[in-house]
């Protein structure tokens, strides 16, 4: 792995663990096993490196979601599979967690990939819900955009509740609750047993 890649990956992990303010250039360099000169050879500074790290995390998240939502099966099965997929619940969401960092939210370059990714996720889930409606797997009235926003809110809120409780059980309850709401609109399909 190149020094540049080590710097990006170390920054990704530190942002997830400590947030932007809690991640110092010195800590990044120590974790990456890189000197100050190497860091500033590849990046203009901490913000430039953090933007690259957030974008890489966002790209991996998008690819993972796309894989899940492109799996075989019905739209309902894909949505249920996505909601139930394995996550590092007590670590929180590596993208959603950044919304709690005042410095990230106040810095347009850092905020942009976070906002873009969460917007993309809402749109992608809305597309899947729309497919389910079009195929007759979900029954109206079910607004795809509003339902997708509720799914993302349940996921992100589930992370917050689980971290506060120190238990993934609360996250699982949030997912069970949102699945129950979807089940009310599922046609001839038990969403509670849907898997991918």
Short mmCIF file of C-alpha atoms in Angstrom, two decimals:
data_model
loop_
_atom_site.label_atom_id
_atom_site.label_comp_id
_atom_site.label_asym_id
_atom_site.label_seq_id
_atom_site.Cartn_x
_atom_site.Cartn_y
_atom_site.Cartn_z
CA UNK A 1 0.00 0.00 0.00
CA UNK A 2 1.37 3.41 -0.95
CA UNK A 3 2.03 6.13 1.61
CA UNK A 4 -0.82 8.13 0.12
CA UNK A 5 -3.23 5.21 0.54
CA UNK A 6 -2.05 4.62 4.12
CA UNK A 7 -2.69 8.28 4.92
CA UNK A 8 -6.20 8.13 3.44
CA UNK A 9 -7.10 4.86 5.17
CA UNK A 10 -5.72 6.05 8.52
CA UNK A 11 -7.74 9.25 8.21
CA UNK A 12 -10.89 7.27 7.39
CA UNK A 13 -10.53 5.19 10.54
CA UNK A 14 -9.72 8.18 12.72
CA UNK A 15 -12.66 10.18 11.41
CA UNK A 16 -14.94 7.24 12.25
CA UNK A 17 -13.41 6.87 15.72
CA UNK A 18 -12.82 10.49 16.73
CA UNK A 19 -14.43 12.84 14.23
CA UNK A 20 -12.68 15.65 12.39
CA UNK A 21 -11.81 17.84 15.37
CA UNK A 22 -10.40 14.88 17.30
CA UNK A 23 -8.19 13.82 14.39
CA UNK A 24 -4.87 15.63 14.34
CA UNK A 25 -2.34 15.54 11.49
CA UNK A 26 0.20 14.05 13.93
CA UNK A 27 -2.16 11.19 14.83
CA UNK A 28 -2.85 10.53 11.14
CA UNK A 29 0.87 10.41 10.41
CA UNK A 30 1.56 8.10 13.35
CA UNK A 31 -1.21 5.69 12.38
CA UNK A 32 -0.13 5.71 8.73
CA UNK A 33 3.55 5.34 9.58
CA UNK A 34 4.27 8.42 7.48
CA UNK A 35 6.22 11.57 8.12
CA UNK A 36 4.95 15.12 7.98
CA UNK A 37 6.77 15.68 4.70
CA UNK A 38 4.99 12.71 3.11
CA UNK A 39 1.59 13.97 4.21
CA UNK A 40 2.14 17.44 2.80
CA UNK A 41 3.68 16.02 -0.36
CA UNK A 42 0.37 14.28 -1.16
CA UNK A 43 -2.16 16.66 0.42
CA UNK A 44 -2.44 20.41 0.94
CA UNK A 45 -3.39 19.83 4.58
CA UNK A 46 -5.71 18.04 6.98
CA UNK A 47 -8.87 19.27 5.25
CA UNK A 48 -7.72 18.10 1.82
CA UNK A 49 -6.82 14.68 3.24
CA UNK A 50 -10.11 14.44 5.14
CA UNK A 51 -12.12 15.22 1.99
CA UNK A 52 -10.34 12.40 0.17
CA UNK A 53 -10.95 10.04 3.11
CA UNK A 54 -14.67 10.90 3.32
CA UNK A 55 -15.07 10.48 -0.43
CA UNK A 56 -13.44 7.04 -0.30
CA UNK A 57 -15.67 5.96 2.60
CA UNK A 58 -18.70 7.29 0.71
CA UNK A 59 -17.73 5.41 -2.46
CA UNK A 60 -17.39 2.14 -0.53
CA UNK A 61 -20.73 2.73 1.18
CA UNK A 62 -22.45 3.38 -2.15
CA UNK A 63 -20.93 0.26 -3.69
CA UNK A 64 -22.08 -1.85 -0.73
CA UNK A 65 -25.62 -0.45 -0.86
CA UNK A 66 -25.77 -0.90 -4.63
CA UNK A 67 -24.68 -4.54 -4.31
CA UNK A 68 -27.37 -5.17 -1.69
CA UNK A 69 -30.13 -3.41 -3.63
CA UNK A 70 -29.15 -5.08 -6.92
CA UNK A 71 -29.34 -8.59 -5.48
CA UNK A 72 -31.79 -11.13 -6.88
CA UNK A 73 -35.30 -11.14 -5.49
CA UNK A 74 -38.12 -8.70 -5.11
CA UNK A 75 -37.81 -5.05 -4.16
CA UNK A 76 -39.29 -5.95 -0.78
CA UNK A 77 -36.66 -8.66 -0.23
CA UNK A 78 -33.85 -6.30 -1.25
CA UNK A 79 -35.07 -3.55 1.09
CA UNK A 80 -35.40 -5.99 3.99
CA UNK A 81 -31.96 -7.44 3.23
CA UNK A 82 -30.42 -3.98 3.16
CA UNK A 83 -32.03 -2.99 6.45
CA UNK A 84 -30.92 -6.24 8.11
CA UNK A 85 -27.41 -6.40 6.72
CA UNK A 86 -24.53 -6.74 9.15
CA UNK A 87 -23.24 -3.43 10.47
CA UNK A 88 -20.76 -2.22 13.10
CA UNK A 89 -23.72 -0.75 14.98
CA UNK A 90 -21.90 0.48 18.07
CA UNK A 91 -19.34 2.31 15.95
CA UNK A 92 -22.12 4.24 14.23
CA UNK A 93 -22.33 5.11 10.57
CA UNK A 94 -19.00 6.35 9.17
CA UNK A 95 -20.84 8.89 7.00
CA UNK A 96 -23.91 9.73 9.10
CA UNK A 97 -21.77 10.15 12.21
CA UNK A 98 -19.94 13.04 10.57
CA UNK A 99 -23.15 15.10 10.67
CA UNK A 100 -22.58 15.37 14.43
CA UNK A 101 -19.20 17.02 13.89
CA UNK A 102 -19.66 20.83 13.91
CA UNK A 103 -16.44 21.40 11.97
CA UNK A 104 -17.50 19.04 9.18
CA UNK A 105 -20.91 20.68 8.91
CA UNK A 106 -19.37 24.18 8.90
CA UNK A 107 -16.80 23.36 6.19
CA UNK A 108 -18.38 23.15 2.71
CA UNK A 109 -15.68 20.86 1.26
CA UNK A 110 -16.11 18.36 4.13
CA UNK A 111 -19.88 18.63 4.27
CA UNK A 112 -20.45 18.11 0.53
CA UNK A 113 -19.58 14.38 0.31
CA UNK A 114 -21.61 13.66 3.47
CA UNK A 115 -24.66 15.49 2.12
CA UNK A 116 -24.25 13.94 -1.36
CA UNK A 117 -24.00 10.41 0.03
CA UNK A 118 -27.02 10.65 2.31
CA UNK A 119 -28.98 12.24 -0.55
CA UNK A 120 -27.88 9.45 -2.88
CA UNK A 121 -28.98 6.85 -0.32
CA UNK A 122 -32.44 8.40 0.00
CA UNK A 123 -32.77 8.51 -3.79
CA UNK A 124 -31.59 4.92 -4.21
CA UNK A 125 -34.01 3.62 -1.59
CA UNK A 126 -36.82 5.68 -3.14
CA UNK A 127 -36.04 4.05 -6.51
CA UNK A 128 -36.35 0.61 -4.93
CA UNK A 129 -39.65 1.52 -3.28
CA UNK A 130 -40.92 2.89 -6.59
CA UNK A 131 -39.98 -0.45 -8.23
CA UNK A 132 -41.89 -2.31 -5.55
CA UNK A 133 -44.97 -0.17 -6.20
CA UNK A 134 -44.66 -0.53 -9.98
CA UNK A 135 -44.37 -4.34 -9.70
CA UNK A 136 -47.29 -4.58 -7.29
CA UNK A 137 -45.07 -5.81 -4.42
CA UNK A 138 -45.93 -2.74 -2.37
CA UNK A 139 -49.35 -1.14 -2.24
CA UNK A 140 -50.13 2.56 -2.30
CA UNK A 141 -50.43 5.00 -0.71
CA UNK A 142 -46.70 4.84 -0.12
CA UNK A 143 -44.67 7.87 -1.12
CA UNK A 144 -41.23 6.63 -2.24
CA UNK A 145 -39.32 9.80 -1.27
CA UNK A 146 -40.96 10.15 2.15
CA UNK A 147 -40.59 6.43 2.89
CA UNK A 148 -36.92 6.45 1.85
CA UNK A 149 -36.28 9.43 4.14
CA UNK A 150 -37.98 7.52 6.98
CA UNK A 151 -35.78 4.46 6.31
CA UNK A 152 -32.58 6.53 6.43
CA UNK A 153 -33.81 8.36 9.55
CA UNK A 154 -34.57 5.03 11.26
CA UNK A 155 -31.11 3.69 10.41
CA UNK A 156 -29.26 6.80 11.55
CA UNK A 157 -31.43 7.17 14.63
CA UNK A 158 -30.94 3.50 15.39
CA UNK A 159 -27.17 4.03 15.45
CA UNK A 160 -27.57 6.93 17.88
CA UNK A 161 -29.89 5.01 20.21
CA UNK A 162 -27.67 1.92 20.16
CA UNK A 163 -24.54 3.91 20.95
CA UNK A 164 -26.30 5.73 23.78
CA UNK A 165 -27.54 2.42 25.23
CA UNK A 166 -24.27 0.60 24.57
CA UNK A 167 -26.27 -2.18 22.91
CA UNK A 168 -27.08 -3.13 19.32
CA UNK A 169 -30.46 -4.39 20.55
CA UNK A 170 -31.98 -0.91 20.28
CA UNK A 171 -30.81 -0.67 16.65
CA UNK A 172 -32.44 -4.03 15.93
CA UNK A 173 -35.67 -2.73 17.45
CA UNK A 174 -35.57 0.32 15.17
CA UNK A 175 -35.11 -1.93 12.13
CA UNK A 176 -37.92 -4.23 13.28
CA UNK A 177 -40.17 -1.19 13.66
CA UNK A 178 -39.47 0.18 10.19
CA UNK A 179 -39.91 -3.31 8.68
CA UNK A 180 -43.29 -3.57 10.39
CA UNK A 181 -44.32 -0.29 8.77
CA UNK A 182 -43.19 -1.57 5.36
CA UNK A 183 -45.00 -4.87 5.99
CA UNK A 184 -48.27 -2.97 6.16
CA UNK A 185 -47.74 -2.11 2.48
CA UNK A 186 -46.32 -5.44 1.29
CA UNK A 187 -48.58 -7.42 -1.05
CA UNK A 188 -48.66 -11.21 -0.58
CA UNK A 189 -45.22 -11.13 0.97
CA UNK A 190 -44.03 -11.55 4.53
CA UNK A 191 -41.40 -8.83 4.80
CA UNK A 192 -40.47 -10.08 8.24
CA UNK A 193 -39.04 -13.27 6.76
CA UNK A 194 -37.63 -11.68 3.59
CA UNK A 195 -33.92 -12.26 3.12
CA UNK A 196 -31.46 -11.83 0.29
#
